[in-house]
mmCIF file of C-alpha atoms in Angstrom:
data_model
loop_
_atom_site.group_PDB
_atom_site.id
_atom_site.type_symbol
_atom_site.label_atom_id
_atom_site.label_comp_id
_atom_site.label_asym_id
_atom_site.label_seq_id
_atom_site.Cartn_x
_atom_site.Cartn_y
_atom_site.Cartn_z
ATOM 1 C CA MET A 1 108.394 81.882 92.774
ATOM 2 C CA THR A 2 105.959 84.776 93.010
ATOM 3 C CA LEU A 3 103.987 85.371 89.830
ATOM 4 C CA PHE A 4 102.930 88.857 88.745
ATOM 5 C CA LEU A 5 100.662 90.416 86.176
ATOM 6 C CA ASN A 6 102.190 93.796 85.491
ATOM 7 C CA PHE A 7 99.949 96.511 84.050
ATOM 8 C CA ARG A 8 102.669 99.143 84.304
ATOM 9 C CA VAL A 9 104.685 100.603 81.439
ATOM 10 C CA SER A 10 106.907 102.624 83.791
ATOM 11 C CA PRO A 11 108.361 101.981 87.276
ATOM 12 C CA ILE A 12 106.739 105.214 88.513
ATOM 13 C CA GLY A 13 103.434 106.522 87.173
ATOM 14 C CA GLY A 14 102.828 106.122 83.472
ATOM 15 C CA ALA A 15 100.035 104.594 81.441
ATOM 16 C CA ILE A 16 98.209 101.279 81.839
ATOM 17 C CA ALA A 17 99.376 98.436 79.622
ATOM 18 C CA MET A 18 96.700 97.087 77.301
ATOM 19 C CA THR A 19 97.797 93.540 78.174
ATOM 20 C CA PRO A 20 99.737 92.762 81.356
ATOM 21 C CA ALA A 21 103.268 91.422 81.269
ATOM 22 C CA MET A 22 103.453 87.927 82.789
ATOM 23 C CA GLN A 23 106.392 87.969 85.173
ATOM 24 C CA LYS A 24 108.068 86.391 88.203
ATOM 25 C CA ILE A 25 110.656 87.666 90.659
ATOM 26 C CA ASP A 26 114.142 86.427 91.378
ATOM 27 C CA THR A 27 115.795 86.387 94.795
ATOM 28 C CA ASP A 28 116.880 90.028 94.424
ATOM 29 C CA PHE A 29 113.274 91.154 93.682
ATOM 30 C CA ALA A 30 114.061 91.686 89.980
ATOM 31 C CA LEU A 31 111.224 90.960 87.552
ATOM 32 C CA SER A 32 111.745 88.526 84.688
ATOM 33 C CA PRO A 33 109.304 87.336 81.990
ATOM 34 C CA VAL A 34 107.275 84.142 82.144
ATOM 35 C CA ARG A 35 106.196 82.467 78.912
ATOM 36 C CA PRO A 36 102.405 82.566 78.439
ATOM 37 C CA ASP A 37 102.158 78.765 78.212
ATOM 38 C CA ILE A 38 104.070 78.384 81.496
ATOM 39 C CA PHE A 39 101.859 81.005 83.136
ATOM 40 C CA ARG A 40 98.736 79.146 82.037
ATOM 41 C CA GLN A 41 100.164 75.853 83.310
ATOM 42 C CA GLN A 42 100.810 77.416 86.712
ATOM 43 C CA THR A 43 97.151 78.456 87.018
ATOM 44 C CA ALA A 44 95.313 75.545 85.361
ATOM 45 C CA ASP A 45 92.996 73.704 87.774
ATOM 46 C CA ARG A 46 94.249 75.773 90.705
ATOM 47 C CA ASP A 47 92.567 78.253 93.048
ATOM 48 C CA VAL A 48 94.014 81.645 92.141
ATOM 49 C CA LEU A 49 94.482 84.395 94.720
ATOM 50 C CA PHE A 50 95.087 87.793 93.138
ATOM 51 C CA ALA A 51 96.676 90.336 95.495
ATOM 52 C CA VAL A 52 96.428 94.025 94.552
ATOM 53 C CA HIS A 53 98.463 96.826 96.123
ATOM 54 C CA GLY A 54 97.020 100.267 96.746
ATOM 55 C CA TYR A 55 97.461 103.882 95.725
ATOM 56 C CA ASN A 56 100.821 105.683 95.469
ATOM 57 C CA ASN A 57 102.897 102.505 95.275
ATOM 58 C CA ARG A 58 105.823 102.463 92.856
ATOM 59 C CA GLN A 59 106.505 99.245 90.982
ATOM 60 C CA SER A 60 109.283 98.317 93.406
ATOM 61 C CA ASP A 61 106.958 98.945 96.381
ATOM 62 C CA GLY A 62 104.376 96.566 94.967
ATOM 63 C CA VAL A 63 106.938 93.879 94.145
ATOM 64 C CA HIS A 64 108.422 93.895 97.643
ATOM 65 C CA ALA A 65 105.150 94.079 99.575
ATOM 66 C CA LEU A 66 103.223 91.496 97.560
ATOM 67 C CA SER A 67 106.015 88.938 97.252
ATOM 68 C CA ARG A 68 106.588 89.163 100.997
ATOM 69 C CA LEU A 69 102.869 88.760 101.578
ATOM 70 C CA GLU A 70 102.938 85.499 99.649
ATOM 71 C CA THR A 71 105.595 84.096 101.985
ATOM 72 C CA LEU A 72 103.363 84.866 104.973
ATOM 73 C CA LEU A 73 100.221 83.289 103.540
ATOM 74 C CA ASP A 74 101.455 79.693 103.285
ATOM 75 C CA LEU A 75 98.724 78.790 100.815
ATOM 76 C CA PRO A 76 97.822 75.143 100.105
ATOM 77 C CA PRO A 77 99.374 73.341 97.078
ATOM 78 C CA SER A 78 96.072 73.674 95.242
ATOM 79 C CA ALA A 79 96.453 77.472 95.241
ATOM 80 C CA VAL A 80 98.571 79.943 93.278
ATOM 81 C CA PHE A 81 99.312 83.535 94.280
ATOM 82 C CA ILE A 82 99.457 86.266 91.615
ATOM 83 C CA GLY A 83 100.459 89.830 92.464
ATOM 84 C CA ILE A 84 98.886 92.644 90.453
ATOM 85 C CA LEU A 85 101.088 95.650 89.691
ATOM 86 C CA TRP A 86 99.250 98.737 88.443
ATOM 87 C CA PRO A 87 100.159 102.431 87.944
ATOM 88 C CA GLY A 88 98.145 103.967 90.792
ATOM 89 C CA ASP A 89 100.926 106.462 91.445
ATOM 90 C CA SER A 90 102.542 109.483 89.847
ATOM 91 C CA GLN A 91 105.724 111.506 89.711
ATOM 92 C CA ALA A 92 103.644 114.167 91.476
ATOM 93 C CA GLY A 93 103.164 111.935 94.528
ATOM 94 C CA PHE A 94 100.027 111.817 96.670
ATOM 95 C CA ILE A 95 98.322 114.817 95.037
ATOM 96 C CA SER A 96 97.475 112.625 92.039
ATOM 97 C CA TYR A 97 94.770 110.727 93.966
ATOM 98 C CA PRO A 98 91.733 112.318 92.244
ATOM 99 C CA VAL A 99 92.947 111.081 88.838
ATOM 100 C CA GLU A 100 93.804 107.565 90.031
ATOM 101 C CA LYS A 101 90.209 106.382 90.429
ATOM 102 C CA PRO A 102 89.806 106.049 86.623
ATOM 103 C CA THR A 103 93.200 104.307 86.548
ATOM 104 C CA ALA A 104 91.975 101.740 89.071
ATOM 105 C CA ASN A 105 88.761 101.180 87.138
ATOM 106 C CA LEU A 106 90.538 100.694 83.820
ATOM 107 C CA THR A 107 93.077 98.334 85.391
ATOM 108 C CA GLY A 108 90.217 96.211 86.721
ATOM 109 C CA GLN A 109 88.591 96.129 83.295
ATOM 110 C CA ARG A 110 91.804 94.955 81.650
ATOM 111 C CA LEU A 111 92.510 92.395 84.373
ATOM 112 C CA ALA A 112 89.040 90.917 83.875
ATOM 113 C CA ALA A 113 89.567 90.762 80.117
ATOM 114 C CA PHE A 114 92.877 88.952 80.646
ATOM 115 C CA CYS A 115 91.306 86.435 83.055
ATOM 116 C CA ASN A 116 88.378 85.773 80.712
ATOM 117 C CA ARG A 117 90.751 85.187 77.823
ATOM 118 C CA GLU A 118 93.841 83.537 79.337
ATOM 119 C CA LEU A 119 92.887 81.962 82.675
ATOM 120 C CA ARG A 120 89.757 80.047 81.793
ATOM 121 C CA GLN A 121 91.296 76.805 83.095
ATOM 122 C CA ALA A 122 91.741 78.120 86.642
ATOM 123 C CA ALA A 123 89.625 76.344 89.255
ATOM 124 C CA SER A 124 88.546 79.571 91.003
ATOM 125 C CA PHE A 125 89.382 83.237 91.509
ATOM 126 C CA SER A 126 89.790 85.026 94.841
ATOM 127 C CA PHE A 127 91.086 88.516 95.586
ATOM 128 C CA ALA A 128 92.860 90.449 98.321
ATOM 129 C CA SER A 129 93.511 94.184 98.143
ATOM 130 C CA HIS A 130 94.822 97.185 100.019
ATOM 131 C CA SER A 131 93.571 100.787 99.792
ATOM 132 C CA LEU A 132 92.520 101.871 96.264
ATOM 133 C CA GLY A 133 93.254 98.338 95.117
ATOM 134 C CA ALA A 134 89.703 97.573 96.304
ATOM 135 C CA ARG A 135 88.373 99.453 93.289
ATOM 136 C CA VAL A 136 90.605 97.399 90.972
ATOM 137 C CA VAL A 137 89.210 94.231 92.553
ATOM 138 C CA LEU A 138 85.539 95.171 92.445
ATOM 139 C CA GLU A 139 85.793 96.424 88.863
ATOM 140 C CA THR A 140 87.471 93.145 87.893
ATOM 141 C CA ILE A 141 84.806 91.002 89.573
ATOM 142 C CA ARG A 142 82.055 92.966 87.845
ATOM 143 C CA ARG A 143 83.432 92.023 84.420
ATOM 144 C CA LEU A 144 84.484 88.407 84.974
ATOM 145 C CA ASP A 145 82.687 85.666 83.078
ATOM 146 C CA ARG A 146 82.391 83.632 86.282
ATOM 147 C CA GLU A 147 81.605 84.127 89.944
ATOM 148 C CA THR A 148 84.349 84.892 92.449
ATOM 149 C CA ARG A 149 85.139 82.630 95.396
ATOM 150 C CA SER A 150 86.061 85.385 97.893
ATOM 151 C CA ALA A 151 87.309 88.958 98.158
ATOM 152 C CA CYS A 152 89.250 90.457 101.053
ATOM 153 C CA LEU A 153 89.304 94.280 101.093
ATOM 154 C CA MET A 154 91.782 95.843 103.543
ATOM 155 C CA ALA A 155 91.817 99.575 104.346
ATOM 156 C CA ALA A 156 89.638 100.029 101.269
ATOM 157 C CA ALA A 157 89.827 103.554 99.819
ATOM 158 C CA ILE A 158 86.357 103.376 98.342
ATOM 159 C CA GLU A 159 82.916 104.491 99.503
ATOM 160 C CA ARG A 160 81.601 102.446 102.434
ATOM 161 C CA THR A 161 78.289 102.113 100.570
ATOM 162 C CA CYS A 162 79.934 100.575 97.501
ATOM 163 C CA LEU A 163 78.828 96.987 98.194
ATOM 164 C CA GLU A 164 75.178 98.053 98.213
ATOM 165 C CA LYS A 165 75.346 100.729 95.523
ATOM 166 C CA GLU A 166 78.121 101.211 92.976
ATOM 167 C CA TYR A 167 79.383 97.624 93.112
ATOM 168 C CA ALA A 168 76.247 95.768 94.137
ATOM 169 C CA ASP A 169 76.696 93.609 91.034
ATOM 170 C CA SER A 170 80.220 92.612 92.110
ATOM 171 C CA PHE A 171 78.949 91.887 95.618
ATOM 172 C CA GLU A 172 76.305 89.530 94.246
ATOM 173 C CA LYS A 173 78.942 87.630 92.210
ATOM 174 C CA THR A 174 81.237 86.996 95.191
ATOM 175 C CA GLY A 175 80.854 84.023 97.510
ATOM 176 C CA HIS A 176 82.210 85.812 100.600
ATOM 177 C CA ILE A 177 83.297 89.424 101.171
ATOM 178 C CA TYR A 178 85.785 90.167 103.972
ATOM 179 C CA VAL A 179 86.569 93.718 105.090
ATOM 180 C CA LEU A 180 89.313 95.034 107.396
ATOM 181 C CA ALA A 181 88.788 98.572 108.693
ATOM 182 C CA SER A 182 90.460 100.821 111.255
ATOM 183 C CA GLU A 183 89.155 104.029 112.788
ATOM 184 C CA LYS A 184 92.776 105.020 113.534
ATOM 185 C CA ASP A 185 93.508 105.271 109.800
ATOM 186 C CA LEU A 186 94.180 108.991 109.373
ATOM 187 C CA VAL A 187 94.569 108.707 105.596
ATOM 188 C CA LEU A 188 91.022 107.394 105.215
ATOM 189 C CA ARG A 189 89.604 109.682 107.880
ATOM 190 C CA LEU A 190 91.111 112.943 106.621
ATOM 191 C CA ALA A 191 92.449 112.616 103.077
ATOM 192 C CA PHE A 192 89.958 110.189 101.519
ATOM 193 C CA PRO A 193 86.820 112.414 101.700
ATOM 194 C CA PHE A 194 88.666 115.331 100.097
ATOM 195 C CA GLY A 195 90.315 113.271 97.351
ATOM 196 C CA ASN A 196 87.190 111.230 96.677
ATOM 197 C CA PHE A 197 85.037 114.332 96.240
ATOM 198 C CA PHE A 198 87.356 115.807 93.611
ATOM 199 C CA GLY A 199 87.836 112.401 91.994
ATOM 200 C CA HIS A 200 84.067 112.266 91.512
ATOM 201 C CA VAL A 201 84.349 115.129 89.012
ATOM 202 C CA LEU A 202 86.531 112.968 86.751
ATOM 203 C CA ASP A 203 84.846 109.624 87.376
ATOM 204 C CA PRO A 204 81.383 109.908 88.974
ATOM 205 C CA THR A 205 80.387 107.308 91.546
ATOM 206 C CA SER A 206 77.206 106.748 93.499
ATOM 207 C CA ASN A 207 78.116 108.544 96.719
ATOM 208 C CA PRO A 208 81.102 110.935 96.599
ATOM 209 C CA LEU A 209 80.488 112.239 100.147
ATOM 210 C CA SER A 210 80.544 108.798 101.753
ATOM 211 C CA GLY A 211 83.193 107.824 104.268
ATOM 212 C CA ALA A 212 85.637 105.060 103.353
ATOM 213 C CA LEU A 213 84.869 101.356 103.572
ATOM 214 C CA GLY A 214 88.295 100.840 105.147
ATOM 215 C CA PHE A 215 87.588 103.351 107.922
ATOM 216 C CA ARG A 216 84.323 102.173 109.476
ATOM 217 C CA GLY A 217 83.414 99.183 107.344
ATOM 218 C CA PRO A 218 80.111 98.794 105.492
ATOM 219 C CA PRO A 219 77.001 100.472 106.946
ATOM 220 C CA ARG A 220 75.607 97.059 107.868
ATOM 221 C CA ALA A 221 76.210 93.359 107.450
ATOM 222 C CA ILE A 222 74.346 92.163 104.376
ATOM 223 C CA GLY A 223 74.266 88.870 102.544
ATOM 224 C CA ASN A 224 77.724 87.423 102.142
ATOM 225 C CA THR A 225 79.590 90.104 104.122
ATOM 226 C CA VAL A 226 81.600 88.265 106.772
ATOM 227 C CA GLN A 227 82.047 89.773 110.238
ATOM 228 C CA PRO A 228 84.056 90.971 112.140
ATOM 229 C CA TRP A 229 85.805 93.773 110.265
ATOM 230 C CA GLN A 230 86.692 96.581 112.704
ATOM 231 C CA ILE A 231 90.212 96.488 114.156
ATOM 232 C CA ASP A 232 90.400 97.502 117.813
ATOM 233 C CA ARG A 233 91.290 101.204 118.124
ATOM 234 C CA GLY A 234 93.884 100.340 120.744
ATOM 235 C CA LEU A 235 96.011 98.616 118.090
ATOM 236 C CA ASP A 236 96.450 101.931 116.230
ATOM 237 C CA TYR A 237 96.354 100.475 112.713
ATOM 238 C CA GLU A 238 97.376 103.182 110.261
ATOM 239 C CA HIS A 239 96.895 102.989 106.503
ATOM 240 C CA GLY A 240 100.347 101.606 105.720
ATOM 241 C CA GLU A 241 100.408 98.836 108.316
ATOM 242 C CA TYR A 242 98.435 96.116 106.531
ATOM 243 C CA LEU A 243 101.035 94.857 104.042
ATOM 244 C CA PRO A 244 104.670 93.834 104.603
ATOM 245 C CA PRO A 245 107.268 96.575 104.142
ATOM 246 C CA SER A 246 108.072 97.740 100.635
ATOM 247 C CA GLY A 247 111.703 98.576 101.418
ATOM 248 C CA ALA A 248 114.618 97.534 103.579
ATOM 249 C CA GLU A 249 113.043 99.026 106.721
ATOM 250 C CA PRO A 250 111.408 97.823 108.849
ATOM 251 C CA SER A 251 113.053 94.425 108.870
ATOM 252 C CA PHE A 252 111.338 91.425 107.315
ATOM 253 C CA PRO A 253 110.413 88.839 108.372
ATOM 254 C CA ASP A 254 109.288 90.070 111.774
ATOM 255 C CA PRO A 255 106.817 87.945 113.773
ATOM 256 C CA LYS A 256 105.673 91.105 115.577
ATOM 257 C CA GLY A 257 105.063 93.101 112.392
ATOM 258 C CA THR A 258 101.664 94.765 112.043
ATOM 259 C CA TRP A 259 101.201 92.939 108.737
ATOM 260 C CA VAL A 260 101.160 89.466 110.337
ATOM 261 C CA GLU A 261 97.535 89.550 111.523
ATOM 262 C CA PRO A 262 96.213 90.979 108.211
ATOM 263 C CA ALA A 263 98.078 88.196 106.375
ATOM 264 C CA ASN A 264 96.434 85.619 108.635
ATOM 265 C CA PHE A 265 93.100 87.327 107.937
ATOM 266 C CA ILE A 266 93.675 86.988 104.179
ATOM 267 C CA ARG A 267 94.622 83.324 104.525
ATOM 268 C CA ARG A 268 91.500 82.523 106.538
ATOM 269 C CA ALA A 269 89.389 84.452 104.026
ATOM 270 C CA PHE A 270 90.908 82.522 101.131
ATOM 271 C CA ASN A 271 90.345 79.203 102.942
ATOM 272 C CA ARG A 272 86.865 80.379 104.000
ATOM 273 C CA GLU A 273 87.653 79.693 107.632
ATOM 274 C CA ARG A 274 86.165 81.443 110.662
ATOM 275 C CA GLN A 275 87.884 84.727 111.406
ATOM 276 C CA THR A 276 89.530 84.869 114.847
ATOM 277 C CA TRP A 277 90.905 88.418 114.395
ATOM 278 C CA PRO A 278 89.879 91.187 114.714
ATOM 279 C CA VAL A 279 87.767 90.547 117.797
#
């Protein structure tokens, strides 16, 4: 049973819910409600891993990709996986990116408020994210009433200087930071600088002209940043190849899927084990 916190009020686009719906999925990927007391029981005294999808994902995309990710992770019994659904998309499609940065920030603020209020009995919090979901994660960590065990940021659509500048406070509150980056990611190489610059007008950040963290990784290894993070260029990792498929194609499960190694990376990060990939 995959648990979700759903900050959406619409399957595509829409506003951010003030309080997330506590949900689970059935075998046909349909969402159904979970009573708050049951949700709290599922997280009490357990190590929580929040997984956050990225930009331009419809609700159904997030449900499919994140629930499939959970099956790949094979987390220990002491852990519980919670997928985070958030409205980082629009009926207008990819051109909405400049206005989604504030959406990511506000989602993180409301997720932190929910955790501080409802999940105080959890043993620990860890995070894994894809794309603009990194901003949701770092904004959440900043506002939590406790420190975070680990954070794994894959193909992060956020400034590569963010761990030293804009989110230095989140960095200091996190036991270990893991980054996965690919220089073959055309979305982060070409589209991110343009979208990030115009997004800065609506929601100023510390370095709007910076390249993306998920393209080249952080400028340097500092403190609790765990190496390695750069995926070999020969593997041709594009932006959409980190998470399991969000639709019927390609087939799932597939032991040769590009998402298998990132899932193993997340599991090792969560368990705080030595990373054996990328090399």
